[in-house]
Short mmCIF file of C-alpha atoms in Angstrom, two decimals:
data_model
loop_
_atom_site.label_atom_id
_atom_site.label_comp_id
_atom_site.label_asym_id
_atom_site.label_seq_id
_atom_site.Cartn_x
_atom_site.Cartn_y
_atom_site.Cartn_z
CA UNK A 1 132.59 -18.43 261.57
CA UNK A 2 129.43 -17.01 262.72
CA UNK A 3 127.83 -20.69 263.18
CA UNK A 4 131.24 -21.66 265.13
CA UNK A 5 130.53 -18.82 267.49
CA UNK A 6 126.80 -19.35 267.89
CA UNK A 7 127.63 -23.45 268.67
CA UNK A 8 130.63 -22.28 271.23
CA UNK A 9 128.14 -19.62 273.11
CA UNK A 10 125.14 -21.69 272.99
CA UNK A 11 126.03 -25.15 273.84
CA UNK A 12 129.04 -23.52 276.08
CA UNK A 13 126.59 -21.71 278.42
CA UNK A 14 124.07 -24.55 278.57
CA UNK A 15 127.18 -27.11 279.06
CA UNK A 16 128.09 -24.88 281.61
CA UNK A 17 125.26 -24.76 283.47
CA UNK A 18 124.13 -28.10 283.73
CA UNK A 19 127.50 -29.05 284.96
CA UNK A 20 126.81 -26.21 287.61
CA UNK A 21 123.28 -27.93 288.55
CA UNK A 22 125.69 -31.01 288.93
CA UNK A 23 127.58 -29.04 291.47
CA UNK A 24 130.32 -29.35 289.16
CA UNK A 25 132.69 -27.01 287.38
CA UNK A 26 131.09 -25.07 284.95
CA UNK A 27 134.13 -24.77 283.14
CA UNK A 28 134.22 -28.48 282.87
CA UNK A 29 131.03 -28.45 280.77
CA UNK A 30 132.70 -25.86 278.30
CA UNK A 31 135.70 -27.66 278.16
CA UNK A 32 133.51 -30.81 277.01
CA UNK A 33 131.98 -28.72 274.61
CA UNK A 34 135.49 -27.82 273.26
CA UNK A 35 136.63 -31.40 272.78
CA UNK A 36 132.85 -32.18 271.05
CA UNK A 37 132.79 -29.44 268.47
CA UNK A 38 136.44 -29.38 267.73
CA UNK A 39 138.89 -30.94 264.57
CA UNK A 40 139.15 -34.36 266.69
CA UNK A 41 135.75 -35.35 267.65
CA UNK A 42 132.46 -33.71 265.31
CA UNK A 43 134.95 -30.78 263.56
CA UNK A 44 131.60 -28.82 263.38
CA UNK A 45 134.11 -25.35 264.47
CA UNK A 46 134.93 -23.27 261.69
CA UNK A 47 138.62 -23.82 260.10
CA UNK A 48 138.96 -19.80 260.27
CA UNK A 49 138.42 -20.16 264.27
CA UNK A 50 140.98 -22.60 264.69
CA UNK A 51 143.28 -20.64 263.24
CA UNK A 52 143.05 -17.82 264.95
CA UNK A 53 141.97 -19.28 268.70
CA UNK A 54 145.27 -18.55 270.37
CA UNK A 55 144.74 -14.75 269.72
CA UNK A 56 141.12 -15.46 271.00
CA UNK A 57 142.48 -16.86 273.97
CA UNK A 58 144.90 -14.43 274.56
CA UNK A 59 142.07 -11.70 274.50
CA UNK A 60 139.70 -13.90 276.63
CA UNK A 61 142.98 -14.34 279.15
CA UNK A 62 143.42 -10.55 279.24
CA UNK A 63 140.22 -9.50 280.10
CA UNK A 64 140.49 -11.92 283.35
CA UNK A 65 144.15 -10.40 284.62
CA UNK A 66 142.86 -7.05 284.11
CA UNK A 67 139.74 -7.70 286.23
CA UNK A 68 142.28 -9.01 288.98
CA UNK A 69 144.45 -6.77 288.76
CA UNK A 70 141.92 -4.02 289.22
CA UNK A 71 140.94 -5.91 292.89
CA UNK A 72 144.05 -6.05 294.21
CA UNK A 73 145.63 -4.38 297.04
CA UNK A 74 149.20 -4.07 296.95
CA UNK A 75 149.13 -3.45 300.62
CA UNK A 76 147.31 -6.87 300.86
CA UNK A 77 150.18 -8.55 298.77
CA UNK A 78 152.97 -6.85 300.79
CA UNK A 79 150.82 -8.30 303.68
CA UNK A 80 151.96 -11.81 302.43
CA UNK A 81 155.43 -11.18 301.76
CA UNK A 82 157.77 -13.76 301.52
CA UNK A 83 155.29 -16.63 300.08
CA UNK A 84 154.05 -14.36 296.93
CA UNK A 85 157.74 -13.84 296.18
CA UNK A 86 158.47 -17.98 296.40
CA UNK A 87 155.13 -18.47 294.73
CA UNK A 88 156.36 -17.61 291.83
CA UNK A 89 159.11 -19.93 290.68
CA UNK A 90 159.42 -22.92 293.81
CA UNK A 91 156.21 -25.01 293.11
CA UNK A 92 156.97 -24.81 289.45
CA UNK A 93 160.67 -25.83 290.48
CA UNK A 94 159.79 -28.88 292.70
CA UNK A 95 157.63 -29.84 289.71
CA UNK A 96 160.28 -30.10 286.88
CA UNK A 97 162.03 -31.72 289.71
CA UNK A 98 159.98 -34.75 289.99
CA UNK A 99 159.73 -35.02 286.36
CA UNK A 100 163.74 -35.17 286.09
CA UNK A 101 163.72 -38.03 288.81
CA UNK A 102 161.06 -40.27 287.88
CA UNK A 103 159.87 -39.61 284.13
CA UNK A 104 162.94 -41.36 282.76
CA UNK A 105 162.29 -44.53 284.27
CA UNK A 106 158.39 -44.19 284.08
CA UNK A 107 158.48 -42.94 280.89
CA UNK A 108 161.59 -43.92 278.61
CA UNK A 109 162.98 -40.79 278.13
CA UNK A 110 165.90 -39.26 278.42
CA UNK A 111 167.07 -36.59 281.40
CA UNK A 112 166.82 -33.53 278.55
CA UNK A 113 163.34 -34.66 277.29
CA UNK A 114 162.60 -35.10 281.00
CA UNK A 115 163.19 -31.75 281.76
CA UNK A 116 160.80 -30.49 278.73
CA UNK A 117 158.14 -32.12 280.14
CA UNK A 118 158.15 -31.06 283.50
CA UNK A 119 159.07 -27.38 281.93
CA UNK A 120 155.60 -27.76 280.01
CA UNK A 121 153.80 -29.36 283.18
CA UNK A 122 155.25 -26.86 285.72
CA UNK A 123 152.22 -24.31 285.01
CA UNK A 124 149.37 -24.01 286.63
CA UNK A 125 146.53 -22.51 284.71
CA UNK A 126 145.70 -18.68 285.01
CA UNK A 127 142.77 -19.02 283.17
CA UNK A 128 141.73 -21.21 285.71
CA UNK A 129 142.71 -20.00 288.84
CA UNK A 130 142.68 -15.94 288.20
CA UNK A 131 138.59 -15.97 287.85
CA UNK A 132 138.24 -18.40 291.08
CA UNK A 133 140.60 -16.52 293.15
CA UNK A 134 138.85 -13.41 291.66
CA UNK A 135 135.57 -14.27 292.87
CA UNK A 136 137.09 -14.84 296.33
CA UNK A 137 138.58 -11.27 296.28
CA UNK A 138 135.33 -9.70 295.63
CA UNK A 139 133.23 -12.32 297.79
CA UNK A 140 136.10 -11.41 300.35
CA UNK A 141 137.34 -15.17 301.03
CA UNK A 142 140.50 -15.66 302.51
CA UNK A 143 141.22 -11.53 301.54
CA UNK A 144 142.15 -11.01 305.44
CA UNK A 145 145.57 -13.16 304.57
CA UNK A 146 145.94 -11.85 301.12
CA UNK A 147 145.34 -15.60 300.08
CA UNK A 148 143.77 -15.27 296.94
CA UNK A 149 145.76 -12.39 295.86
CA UNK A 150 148.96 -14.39 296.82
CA UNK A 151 147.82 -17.17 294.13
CA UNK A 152 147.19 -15.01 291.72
CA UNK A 153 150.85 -12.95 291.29
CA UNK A 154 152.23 -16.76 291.72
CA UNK A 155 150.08 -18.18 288.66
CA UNK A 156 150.52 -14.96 286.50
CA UNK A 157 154.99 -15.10 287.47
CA UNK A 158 155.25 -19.06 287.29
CA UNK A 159 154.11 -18.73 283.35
CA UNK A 160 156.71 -16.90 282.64
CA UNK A 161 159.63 -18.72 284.38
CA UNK A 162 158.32 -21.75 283.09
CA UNK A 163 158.05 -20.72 279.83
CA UNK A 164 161.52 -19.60 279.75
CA UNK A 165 162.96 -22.68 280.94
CA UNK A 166 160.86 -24.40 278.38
CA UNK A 167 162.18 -22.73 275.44
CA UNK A 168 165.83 -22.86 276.38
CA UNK A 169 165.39 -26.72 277.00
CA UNK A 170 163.76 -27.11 273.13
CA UNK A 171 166.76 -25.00 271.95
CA UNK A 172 168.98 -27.86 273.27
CA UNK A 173 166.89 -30.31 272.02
CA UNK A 174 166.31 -29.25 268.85
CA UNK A 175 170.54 -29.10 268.80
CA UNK A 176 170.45 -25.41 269.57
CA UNK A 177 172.15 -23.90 272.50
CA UNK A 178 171.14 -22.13 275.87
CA UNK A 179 173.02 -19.34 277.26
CA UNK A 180 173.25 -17.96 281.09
CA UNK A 181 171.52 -14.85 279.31
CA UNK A 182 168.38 -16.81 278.89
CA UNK A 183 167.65 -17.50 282.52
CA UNK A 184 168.71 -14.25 283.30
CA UNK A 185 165.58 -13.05 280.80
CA UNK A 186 163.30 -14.38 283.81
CA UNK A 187 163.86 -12.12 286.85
CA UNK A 188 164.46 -9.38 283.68
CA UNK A 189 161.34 -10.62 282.16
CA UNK A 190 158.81 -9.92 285.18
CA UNK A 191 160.65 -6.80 286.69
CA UNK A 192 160.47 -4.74 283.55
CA UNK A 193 156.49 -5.96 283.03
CA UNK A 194 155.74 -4.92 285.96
CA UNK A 195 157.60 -1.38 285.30
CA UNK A 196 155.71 -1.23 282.35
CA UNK A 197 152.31 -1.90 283.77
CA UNK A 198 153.05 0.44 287.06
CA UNK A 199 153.91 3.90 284.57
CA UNK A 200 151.10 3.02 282.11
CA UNK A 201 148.82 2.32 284.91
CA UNK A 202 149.94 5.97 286.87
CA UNK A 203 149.65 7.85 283.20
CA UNK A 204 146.43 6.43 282.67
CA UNK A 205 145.09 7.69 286.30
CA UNK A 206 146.41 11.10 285.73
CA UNK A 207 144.29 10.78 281.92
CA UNK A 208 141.32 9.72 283.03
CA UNK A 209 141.18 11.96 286.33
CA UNK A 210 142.09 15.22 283.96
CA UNK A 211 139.87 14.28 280.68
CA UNK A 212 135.77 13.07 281.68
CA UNK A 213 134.41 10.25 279.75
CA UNK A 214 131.91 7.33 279.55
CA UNK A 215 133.51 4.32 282.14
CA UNK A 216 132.63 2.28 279.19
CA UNK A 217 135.29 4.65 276.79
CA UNK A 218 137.53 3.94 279.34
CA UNK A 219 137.55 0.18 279.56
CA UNK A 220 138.16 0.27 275.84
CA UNK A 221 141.50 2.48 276.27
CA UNK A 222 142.55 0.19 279.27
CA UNK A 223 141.82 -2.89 276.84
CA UNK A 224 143.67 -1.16 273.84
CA UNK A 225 146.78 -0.54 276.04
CA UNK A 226 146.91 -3.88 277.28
CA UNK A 227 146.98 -5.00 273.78
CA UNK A 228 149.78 -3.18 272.93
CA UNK A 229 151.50 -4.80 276.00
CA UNK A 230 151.17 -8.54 274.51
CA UNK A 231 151.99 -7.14 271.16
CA UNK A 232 155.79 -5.33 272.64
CA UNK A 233 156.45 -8.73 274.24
CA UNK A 234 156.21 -10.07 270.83
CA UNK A 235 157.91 -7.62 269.40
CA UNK A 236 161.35 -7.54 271.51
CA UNK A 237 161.07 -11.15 271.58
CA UNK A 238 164.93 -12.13 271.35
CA UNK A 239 166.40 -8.67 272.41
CA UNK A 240 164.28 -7.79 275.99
CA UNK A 241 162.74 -9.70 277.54
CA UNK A 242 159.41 -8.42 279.46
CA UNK A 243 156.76 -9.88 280.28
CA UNK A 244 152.89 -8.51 278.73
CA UNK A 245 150.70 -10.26 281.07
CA UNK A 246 152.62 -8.90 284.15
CA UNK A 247 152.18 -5.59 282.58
CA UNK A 248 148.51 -6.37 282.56
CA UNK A 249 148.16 -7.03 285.80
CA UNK A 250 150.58 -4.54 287.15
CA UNK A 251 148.29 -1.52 285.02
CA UNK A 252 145.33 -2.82 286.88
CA UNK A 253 147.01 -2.91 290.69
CA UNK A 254 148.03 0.12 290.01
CA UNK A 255 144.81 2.20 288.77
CA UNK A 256 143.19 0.06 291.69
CA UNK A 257 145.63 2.09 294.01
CA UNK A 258 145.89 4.69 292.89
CA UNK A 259 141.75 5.57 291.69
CA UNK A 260 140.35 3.10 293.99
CA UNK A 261 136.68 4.43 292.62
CA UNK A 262 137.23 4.35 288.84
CA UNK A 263 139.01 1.00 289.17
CA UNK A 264 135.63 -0.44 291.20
CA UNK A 265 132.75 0.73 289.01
CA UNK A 266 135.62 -0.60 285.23
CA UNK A 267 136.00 -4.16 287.25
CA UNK A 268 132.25 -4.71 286.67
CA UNK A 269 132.22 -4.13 283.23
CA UNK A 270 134.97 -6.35 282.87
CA UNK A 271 132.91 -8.72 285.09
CA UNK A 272 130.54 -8.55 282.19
CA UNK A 273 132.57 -8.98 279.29
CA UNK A 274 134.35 -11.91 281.07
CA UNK A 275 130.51 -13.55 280.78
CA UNK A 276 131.55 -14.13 277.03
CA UNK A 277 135.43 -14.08 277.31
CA UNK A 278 135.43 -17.39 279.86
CA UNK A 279 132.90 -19.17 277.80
CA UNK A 280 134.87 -18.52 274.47
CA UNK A 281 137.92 -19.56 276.63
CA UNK A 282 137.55 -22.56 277.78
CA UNK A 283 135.88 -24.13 274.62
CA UNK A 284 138.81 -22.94 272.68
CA UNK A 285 140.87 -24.51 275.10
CA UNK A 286 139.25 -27.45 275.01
CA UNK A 287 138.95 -27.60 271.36
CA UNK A 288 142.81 -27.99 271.44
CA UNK A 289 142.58 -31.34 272.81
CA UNK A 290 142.84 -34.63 270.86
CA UNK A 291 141.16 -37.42 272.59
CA UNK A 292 143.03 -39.85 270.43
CA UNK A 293 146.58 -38.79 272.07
CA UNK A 294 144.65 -39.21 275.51
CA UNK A 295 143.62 -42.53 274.97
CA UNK A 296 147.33 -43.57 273.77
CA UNK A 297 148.71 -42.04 277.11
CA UNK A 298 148.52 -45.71 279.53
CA UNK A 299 148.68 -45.60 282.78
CA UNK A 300 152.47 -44.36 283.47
CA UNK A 301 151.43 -40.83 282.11
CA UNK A 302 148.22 -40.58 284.64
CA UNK A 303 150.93 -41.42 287.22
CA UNK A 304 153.77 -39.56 286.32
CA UNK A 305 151.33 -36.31 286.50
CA UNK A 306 150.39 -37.06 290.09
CA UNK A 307 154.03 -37.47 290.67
CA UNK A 308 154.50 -34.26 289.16
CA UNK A 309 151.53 -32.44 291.40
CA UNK A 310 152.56 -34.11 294.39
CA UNK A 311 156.00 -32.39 293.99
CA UNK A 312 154.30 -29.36 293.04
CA UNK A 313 152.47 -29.18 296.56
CA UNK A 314 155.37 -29.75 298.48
CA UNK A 315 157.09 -26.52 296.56
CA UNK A 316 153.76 -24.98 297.72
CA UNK A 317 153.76 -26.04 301.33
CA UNK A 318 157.39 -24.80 301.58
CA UNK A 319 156.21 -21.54 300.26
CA UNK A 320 154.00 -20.63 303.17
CA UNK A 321 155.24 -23.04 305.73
CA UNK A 322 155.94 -20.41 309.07
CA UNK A 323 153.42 -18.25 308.07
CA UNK A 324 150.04 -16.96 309.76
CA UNK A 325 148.13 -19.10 307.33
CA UNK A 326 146.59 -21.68 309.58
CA UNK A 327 146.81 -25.71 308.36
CA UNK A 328 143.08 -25.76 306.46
CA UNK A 329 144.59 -22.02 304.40
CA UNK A 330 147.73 -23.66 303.86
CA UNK A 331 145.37 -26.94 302.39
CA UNK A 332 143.09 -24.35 300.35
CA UNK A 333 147.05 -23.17 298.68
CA UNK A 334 147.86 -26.81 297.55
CA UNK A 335 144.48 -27.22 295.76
CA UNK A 336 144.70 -23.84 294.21
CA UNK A 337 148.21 -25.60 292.70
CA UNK A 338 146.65 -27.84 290.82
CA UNK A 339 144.96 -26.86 287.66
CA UNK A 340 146.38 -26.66 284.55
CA UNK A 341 145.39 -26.35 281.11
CA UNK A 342 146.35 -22.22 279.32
CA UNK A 343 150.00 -22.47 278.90
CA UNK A 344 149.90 -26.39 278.34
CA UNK A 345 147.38 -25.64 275.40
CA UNK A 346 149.32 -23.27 274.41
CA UNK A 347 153.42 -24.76 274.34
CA UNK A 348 152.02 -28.83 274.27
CA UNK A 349 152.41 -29.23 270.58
CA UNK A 350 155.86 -27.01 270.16
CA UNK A 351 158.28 -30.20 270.33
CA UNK A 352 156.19 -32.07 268.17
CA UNK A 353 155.95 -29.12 265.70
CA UNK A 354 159.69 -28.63 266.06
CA UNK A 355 160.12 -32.18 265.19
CA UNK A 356 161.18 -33.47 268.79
CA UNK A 357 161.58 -37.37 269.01
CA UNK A 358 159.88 -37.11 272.54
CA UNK A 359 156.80 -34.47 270.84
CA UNK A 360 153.78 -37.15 271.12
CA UNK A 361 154.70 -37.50 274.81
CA UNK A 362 155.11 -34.30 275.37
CA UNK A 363 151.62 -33.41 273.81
CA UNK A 364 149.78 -36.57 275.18
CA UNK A 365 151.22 -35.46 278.45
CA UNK A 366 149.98 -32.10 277.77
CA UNK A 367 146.39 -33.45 276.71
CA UNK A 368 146.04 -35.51 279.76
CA UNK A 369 147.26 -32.78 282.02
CA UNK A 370 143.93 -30.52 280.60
CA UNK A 371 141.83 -32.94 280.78
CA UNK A 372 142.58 -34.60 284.84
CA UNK A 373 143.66 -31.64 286.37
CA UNK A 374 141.58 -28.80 285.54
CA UNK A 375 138.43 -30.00 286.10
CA UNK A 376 140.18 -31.50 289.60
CA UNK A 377 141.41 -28.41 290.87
CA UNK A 378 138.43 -26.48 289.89
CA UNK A 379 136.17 -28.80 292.06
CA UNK A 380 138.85 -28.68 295.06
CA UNK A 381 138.89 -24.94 294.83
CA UNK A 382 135.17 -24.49 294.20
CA UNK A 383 134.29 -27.29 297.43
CA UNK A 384 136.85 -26.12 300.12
CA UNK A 385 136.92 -22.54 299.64
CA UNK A 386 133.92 -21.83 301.98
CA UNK A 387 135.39 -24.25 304.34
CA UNK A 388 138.78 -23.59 304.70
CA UNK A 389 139.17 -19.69 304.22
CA UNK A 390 138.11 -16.85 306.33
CA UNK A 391 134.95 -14.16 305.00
CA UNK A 392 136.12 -11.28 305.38
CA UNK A 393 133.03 -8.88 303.34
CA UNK A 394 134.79 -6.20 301.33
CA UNK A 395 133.76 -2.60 302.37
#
């Protein structure tokens, strides 16, 4: 394991940063690295690190919402309104949408394994788009419209509506059911995480204000409490449903609010540990990927996931259509859409694992997905930010 992690840091930071000379994504570089070391290509990664690289994810994942969280401004959010609210579940909607219309005939499938598709395909990528729009929150881009902080509670909410529509559709599937109850688990789902982060987040302010201790002790509590978040998710998996990385980023809003000064000097040591966290990331990530089910893909999938995106921006543009967001913001908003690659790692193989008739689409589509549009959206968000939001220096 300890040669697997030297490889992933090593070749992932110089990867990295030669794709940054490029003026590319960095990320793109790691996620190259991924697909080179991993099972499909050299297998020079560990077997032990494979098995365990969705928890390593998960952590690397964690580390990023809690840094946003502790940036954001719920007075900024409740500046945006209506759009962070439709954020949330309409792009994701007008996604599985085109996928029911036009994967069918593009793809030979039927309306059911239609609808798992788009339900794996109608995430964007918070591992993606929480550092970038975290970056513009501290670089204070676009912060005078809440813009950035707007993507960000959309990215982190879509997961879990998507993933709940996912699973209910594999229940059919696999010749299981799906009850009303499920979809009601959504709204359910992200109103009690964000409960849950809001009183951990006001019990830790009143601990840390009344007990003194190292900022670096404190980081390690915040992290161990977040932990425990995922971990209840798992555990009242099939009775309530509540959402753990809502909860993350719900703590972290509220410490920001509420001890504006601790939650400012904690964010930069999570800046730091997110040097190693994104690297690890994203050459997990990549590692996932099978350039073999890529190559199988043909044409129709490239196009049915431009189908899908283009659907996906018109859910967007609906979302802050008659808003104060001028046309260039309301551009910047439909790039920001387009990225994906955490949850479709993550639920890509589940059909095939279950057995699915339609699980080598499903994954290919998945594999494809990582590989076109993360790099994509990366670039659009890294080349028009400067150019299509306001600066707005933080105090």
């Amino acid at each position: 394991m300890l040669l697997s992690l030297a490889l992933i840091f090593l070749c992932g930071l110089l990867f990295g940063a030669i794709f940054g000379k490029l003026k590319l994504p960095s990320l793109l570089g790691m996620l190259l690295v991924g697909i080179l070391l991993g099972p499909h290509v050299l297998n020079l990664l560990d077997e032990s690190i494979l098995t365990i690289s969705p928890d390593i994810r998960e952590i690397a994942l964690i580390i990023i919402l809690v840094k946003a969280g502790l940036a954001l401004d719920i007075e900024d959010l409740k500046k945006v309104g209506r759009p962070a609210v439709l954020m949330c579940f309409l792009p994701a909607t007008f996604e599985m949408i085109g996928f029911l219309i036009f994967a069918p005939a593009l793809l030979h499938v039927s309306l059911l394994e239609a609808g798992i598709l788009g339900a794996v395909m109608g995430a964007v990528s918070p591992a993606v788009i929480v550092p970038k729009m975290s970056k513009l929150i501290d670089e204070g881009w676009g912060t005078d419209k809440g813009i950035p902080q707007m993507i960000i509670a959309g990215s982190s909410a879509d997961d879990v509506y998507v993933i709940v529509i996912f699973t209910a559709l594999v229940s059919l599937a696999g010749g299981g059911s799906a009850s009303v109850m499920d979809f009601v688990g959504i709204p359910v789902s992200i109103v009690l995480g964000i409960a849950l982060g809001i009183v951990a987040g006001l019990v830790l302010v009143k601990f840390f204000k009344t007990f003194h201790m190292r900022d670096s002790v404190k980081v390690l509590i915040l992290l161990s409490v977040v932990f425990l978040f995922v971990v209840l998710e798992n555990e009242l998996e099939g009775t309530v449903p509540v959402s753990g990385l809502l909860a993350v980023m719900s703590m972290g809003m509220t410490v920001y609010n509420r001890y504006e000064l601790l939650a400012k000097r904690i964010s930069g040591k999570f800046s730091k540990l997110w040097v190693a966290a994104e690297v690890i990331l994203f050459v997990l990530v990549g590692a996932t990927v099978d350039i073999e089910y890529a190559a199988q893909a043909g044409i129709l999938v490239v196009v049915m996931l431009f189908i899908g995106l283009a659907f996906r921006m018109v859910g967007t543009y609906l979302c802050v259509v008659k808003t104060p967001l001028n046309r260039k913001e309301r551009l910047f908003c439909l790039f920001a859409q387009v990225p994906k690659a955490t949850v479709q790692a993550a639920i890509g193989g589940v059909p095939l694992a279950k057995g699915l008739a339609c699980g080598n689409l499903v994954l290919t589509v998945a594999v494809v997905a990582i590989l076109i549009s993360a790099p994509i959206g990366a670039f659009l968000i890294d080349t028009f930010y400067k150019r299509f939001l306001t600066h707005t220096p933080r105090a």
